mmCIF file of C-alpha atoms in Angstrom:
data_model
loop_
_atom_site.group_PDB
_atom_site.id
_atom_site.type_symbol
_atom_site.label_atom_id
_atom_site.label_comp_id
_atom_site.label_asym_id
_atom_site.label_seq_id
_atom_site.Cartn_x
_atom_site.Cartn_y
_atom_site.Cartn_z
ATOM 1 C CA MET A 1 -4.142 -16.510 1.265
ATOM 2 C CA LYS A 2 -6.517 -13.669 1.496
ATOM 3 C CA LEU A 3 -5.950 -10.420 3.788
ATOM 4 C CA PHE A 4 -7.107 -7.130 4.278
ATOM 5 C CA VAL A 5 -4.388 -4.344 4.183
ATOM 6 C CA THR A 6 -5.395 -0.678 4.878
ATOM 7 C CA VAL A 7 -2.961 2.607 3.935
ATOM 8 C CA LYS A 8 -3.253 5.230 6.442
ATOM 9 C CA SER A 9 -1.129 8.526 6.546
ATOM 10 C CA LEU A 10 -1.384 10.334 10.049
ATOM 11 C CA GLY A 11 -0.588 14.333 7.952
ATOM 12 C CA LYS A 12 -3.992 13.908 6.369
ATOM 13 C CA ARG A 13 -7.740 14.951 7.537
ATOM 14 C CA LYS A 14 -9.166 11.845 6.508
ATOM 15 C CA PRO A 15 -6.396 8.973 7.608
ATOM 16 C CA ALA A 16 -7.541 6.002 6.383
ATOM 17 C CA LEU A 17 -7.165 5.946 2.532
ATOM 18 C CA ALA A 18 -8.728 2.670 1.601
ATOM 19 C CA ARG A 19 -8.707 -1.013 2.594
ATOM 20 C CA HIS A 20 -8.002 -3.762 0.435
ATOM 21 C CA GLU A 21 -8.332 -7.482 0.207
ATOM 22 C CA ILE A 22 -5.455 -8.921 -1.210
ATOM 23 C CA GLU A 23 -3.985 -12.806 -2.241
ATOM 24 C CA LEU A 24 -0.837 -13.400 -0.980
ATOM 25 C CA ASN A 25 0.779 -16.970 -2.548
ATOM 26 C CA PRO A 26 2.693 -18.236 -0.651
ATOM 27 C CA THR A 27 1.825 -17.020 2.875
ATOM 28 C CA PRO A 28 4.349 -14.262 4.025
ATOM 29 C CA GLU A 29 6.423 -15.562 7.265
ATOM 30 C CA THR A 30 8.512 -12.442 8.360
ATOM 31 C CA LEU A 31 7.573 -8.622 7.948
ATOM 32 C CA ARG A 32 10.336 -8.706 5.100
ATOM 33 C CA ASP A 33 8.272 -11.176 3.114
ATOM 34 C CA LEU A 34 5.230 -9.799 3.961
ATOM 35 C CA ILE A 35 6.462 -5.920 2.287
ATOM 36 C CA ILE A 36 8.164 -7.653 -0.358
ATOM 37 C CA ALA A 37 5.091 -9.167 -1.513
ATOM 38 C CA THR A 38 2.665 -6.336 -1.047
ATOM 39 C CA VAL A 39 5.318 -4.152 -3.141
ATOM 40 C CA ALA A 40 5.367 -6.744 -5.611
ATOM 41 C CA LEU A 41 1.847 -7.165 -6.119
ATOM 42 C CA ASN A 42 1.527 -3.389 -6.273
ATOM 43 C CA VAL A 43 4.002 -2.793 -9.218
ATOM 44 C CA GLN A 44 2.375 -5.688 -10.805
ATOM 45 C CA LYS A 45 -1.032 -3.771 -10.477
ATOM 46 C CA LEU A 46 0.334 -0.862 -11.681
ATOM 47 C CA ARG A 47 1.855 -2.576 -14.900
ATOM 48 C CA GLU A 48 -1.488 -3.809 -15.837
ATOM 49 C CA LYS A 49 -3.211 -0.682 -14.998
ATOM 50 C CA GLN A 50 -0.718 1.229 -17.469
ATOM 51 C CA GLU A 51 -1.517 -1.532 -20.353
ATOM 52 C CA SER A 52 -5.167 -1.156 -20.034
ATOM 53 C CA ILE A 53 -6.391 2.259 -21.724
ATOM 54 C CA ALA A 54 -9.629 3.504 -21.517
ATOM 55 C CA LEU A 55 -10.872 4.859 -24.963
ATOM 56 C CA ILE A 56 -13.656 7.311 -23.088
ATOM 57 C CA PRO A 57 -12.985 7.462 -19.187
ATOM 58 C CA PHE A 58 -15.701 7.803 -17.549
ATOM 59 C CA LEU A 59 -17.415 7.355 -13.779
ATOM 60 C CA THR A 60 -20.251 5.222 -12.851
ATOM 61 C CA GLY A 61 -22.535 6.475 -9.903
ATOM 62 C CA GLU A 62 -21.105 3.770 -7.427
ATOM 63 C CA GLU A 63 -17.470 4.501 -8.247
ATOM 64 C CA ILE A 64 -18.235 8.110 -7.612
ATOM 65 C CA GLN A 65 -19.455 7.314 -4.563
ATOM 66 C CA ALA A 66 -17.108 4.906 -3.413
ATOM 67 C CA GLN A 67 -14.256 7.045 -4.055
ATOM 68 C CA GLY A 68 -16.010 9.850 -2.670
ATOM 69 C CA GLU A 69 -15.509 8.033 1.007
ATOM 70 C CA ILE A 70 -11.916 7.252 0.457
ATOM 71 C CA GLY A 71 -11.548 11.199 -0.403
ATOM 72 C CA LYS A 72 -10.437 11.492 -3.615
ATOM 73 C CA VAL A 73 -12.421 11.110 -7.223
ATOM 74 C CA GLY A 74 -10.868 10.925 -10.325
ATOM 75 C CA PHE A 75 -10.770 8.622 -13.336
ATOM 76 C CA GLY A 76 -6.670 6.844 -12.041
ATOM 77 C CA SER A 77 -5.266 8.198 -15.246
ATOM 78 C CA ILE A 78 -1.285 7.454 -14.775
ATOM 79 C CA TYR A 79 1.001 10.231 -16.142
ATOM 80 C CA ASN A 80 3.893 8.539 -15.687
ATOM 81 C CA ASP A 81 4.602 6.072 -18.486
ATOM 82 C CA GLY A 82 7.639 4.635 -16.911
ATOM 83 C CA VAL A 83 7.886 0.501 -16.340
ATOM 84 C CA PRO A 84 8.518 -0.050 -12.976
ATOM 85 C CA ASP A 85 11.308 -2.169 -11.638
ATOM 86 C CA ILE A 86 10.235 -4.232 -8.542
ATOM 87 C CA GLU A 87 13.850 -4.483 -7.398
ATOM 88 C CA ASP A 88 14.192 -0.821 -7.058
ATOM 89 C CA ALA A 89 10.509 -0.826 -5.310
ATOM 90 C CA VAL A 90 11.676 -3.594 -3.122
ATOM 91 C CA ASN A 91 14.629 -1.748 -1.628
ATOM 92 C CA THR A 92 13.191 1.982 -1.589
ATOM 93 C CA ALA A 93 10.079 0.142 1.078
ATOM 94 C CA MET A 94 12.739 -1.758 2.843
ATOM 95 C CA GLN A 95 14.705 1.688 3.454
ATOM 96 C CA ALA A 96 11.750 3.740 3.899
ATOM 97 C CA PHE A 97 10.846 0.998 6.597
ATOM 98 C CA GLU A 98 14.171 1.062 8.368
ATOM 99 C CA ASP A 99 13.963 4.969 7.782
ATOM 100 C CA GLY A 100 10.911 4.724 9.608
ATOM 101 C CA LEU A 101 8.213 6.623 7.493
ATOM 102 C CA TYR A 102 6.008 4.206 8.045
ATOM 103 C CA ARG A 103 4.922 1.195 10.685
ATOM 104 C CA VAL A 104 3.166 -1.952 9.837
ATOM 105 C CA PHE A 105 0.941 -2.951 12.291
ATOM 106 C CA VAL A 106 -0.549 -6.889 12.140
ATOM 107 C CA CYS A 107 -3.886 -7.552 13.845
ATOM 108 C CA ASP A 108 -3.223 -4.413 15.780
ATOM 109 C CA GLU A 109 -0.101 -5.353 17.254
ATOM 110 C CA GLU A 110 3.056 -3.806 15.287
ATOM 111 C CA ALA A 111 5.419 -5.850 13.802
ATOM 112 C CA ILE A 112 8.995 -4.110 14.334
ATOM 113 C CA GLU A 113 11.294 -7.110 13.335
ATOM 114 C CA LEU A 114 11.981 -7.419 9.692
ATOM 115 C CA ASP A 115 13.358 -10.884 10.111
ATOM 116 C CA ALA A 116 10.863 -12.337 12.882
ATOM 117 C CA PRO A 117 8.421 -14.878 12.417
ATOM 118 C CA LEU A 118 5.269 -13.748 11.454
ATOM 119 C CA SER A 119 1.765 -15.533 12.583
ATOM 120 C CA LEU A 120 -0.898 -15.019 9.735
ATOM 121 C CA HIS A 121 -3.828 -16.135 9.189
ATOM 122 C CA ALA A 122 -6.551 -15.961 6.314
ATOM 123 C CA GLY A 123 -8.649 -12.889 7.381
ATOM 124 C CA ASP A 124 -5.528 -10.818 9.400
ATOM 125 C CA GLU A 125 -6.052 -7.028 9.165
ATOM 126 C CA ILE A 126 -2.607 -5.583 7.803
ATOM 127 C CA VAL A 127 -2.179 -1.456 8.801
ATOM 128 C CA PHE A 128 0.336 0.470 6.620
ATOM 129 C CA ILE A 129 0.502 3.589 8.640
ATOM 130 C CA ARG A 130 2.835 6.609 6.384
ATOM 131 C CA PHE A 131 4.130 9.406 8.781
ATOM 132 C CA THR A 132 4.425 12.452 6.724
ATOM 133 C CA MET A 133 7.355 14.649 7.153
ATOM 134 C CA LEU A 134 6.715 18.432 8.174
ATOM 135 C CA ALA A 135 8.170 20.804 5.340
ATOM 136 C CA GLY A 136 9.204 24.729 6.535
ATOM 137 C CA GLY A 137 11.685 26.715 7.977
ATOM 138 C CA LEU A 138 12.545 27.366 11.727
ATOM 139 C CA TRP A 139 11.566 30.793 11.852
#
């Protein structure tokens, strides 16, 4: 099933980071399934990106324009060469959701319960909103 995922961060000037089309098979039935599938897909993409190394990195004009609209232009270098573990990543994502560090919206409706049935259809918009922690002292 093809879905559109947008990640937003409320603490940044440009809150919308990117809108991506993802393919999830099988269709997630709960929010927990959706988070697990999304994290697994991202870990898989990271592993593939770590394995494909460009000898001479360069950006085309289109890539510069597209990345500029998102707010960050770069070569996509990965400096951490550690192999990510899907189980650890899923546990971290679940803990972050339970701690309220991000919220999930499916078709403009907030998904609150991890194990409640989720009605997804092809082309649905899913939004992950990350909350930024404020740093600093009381004084």
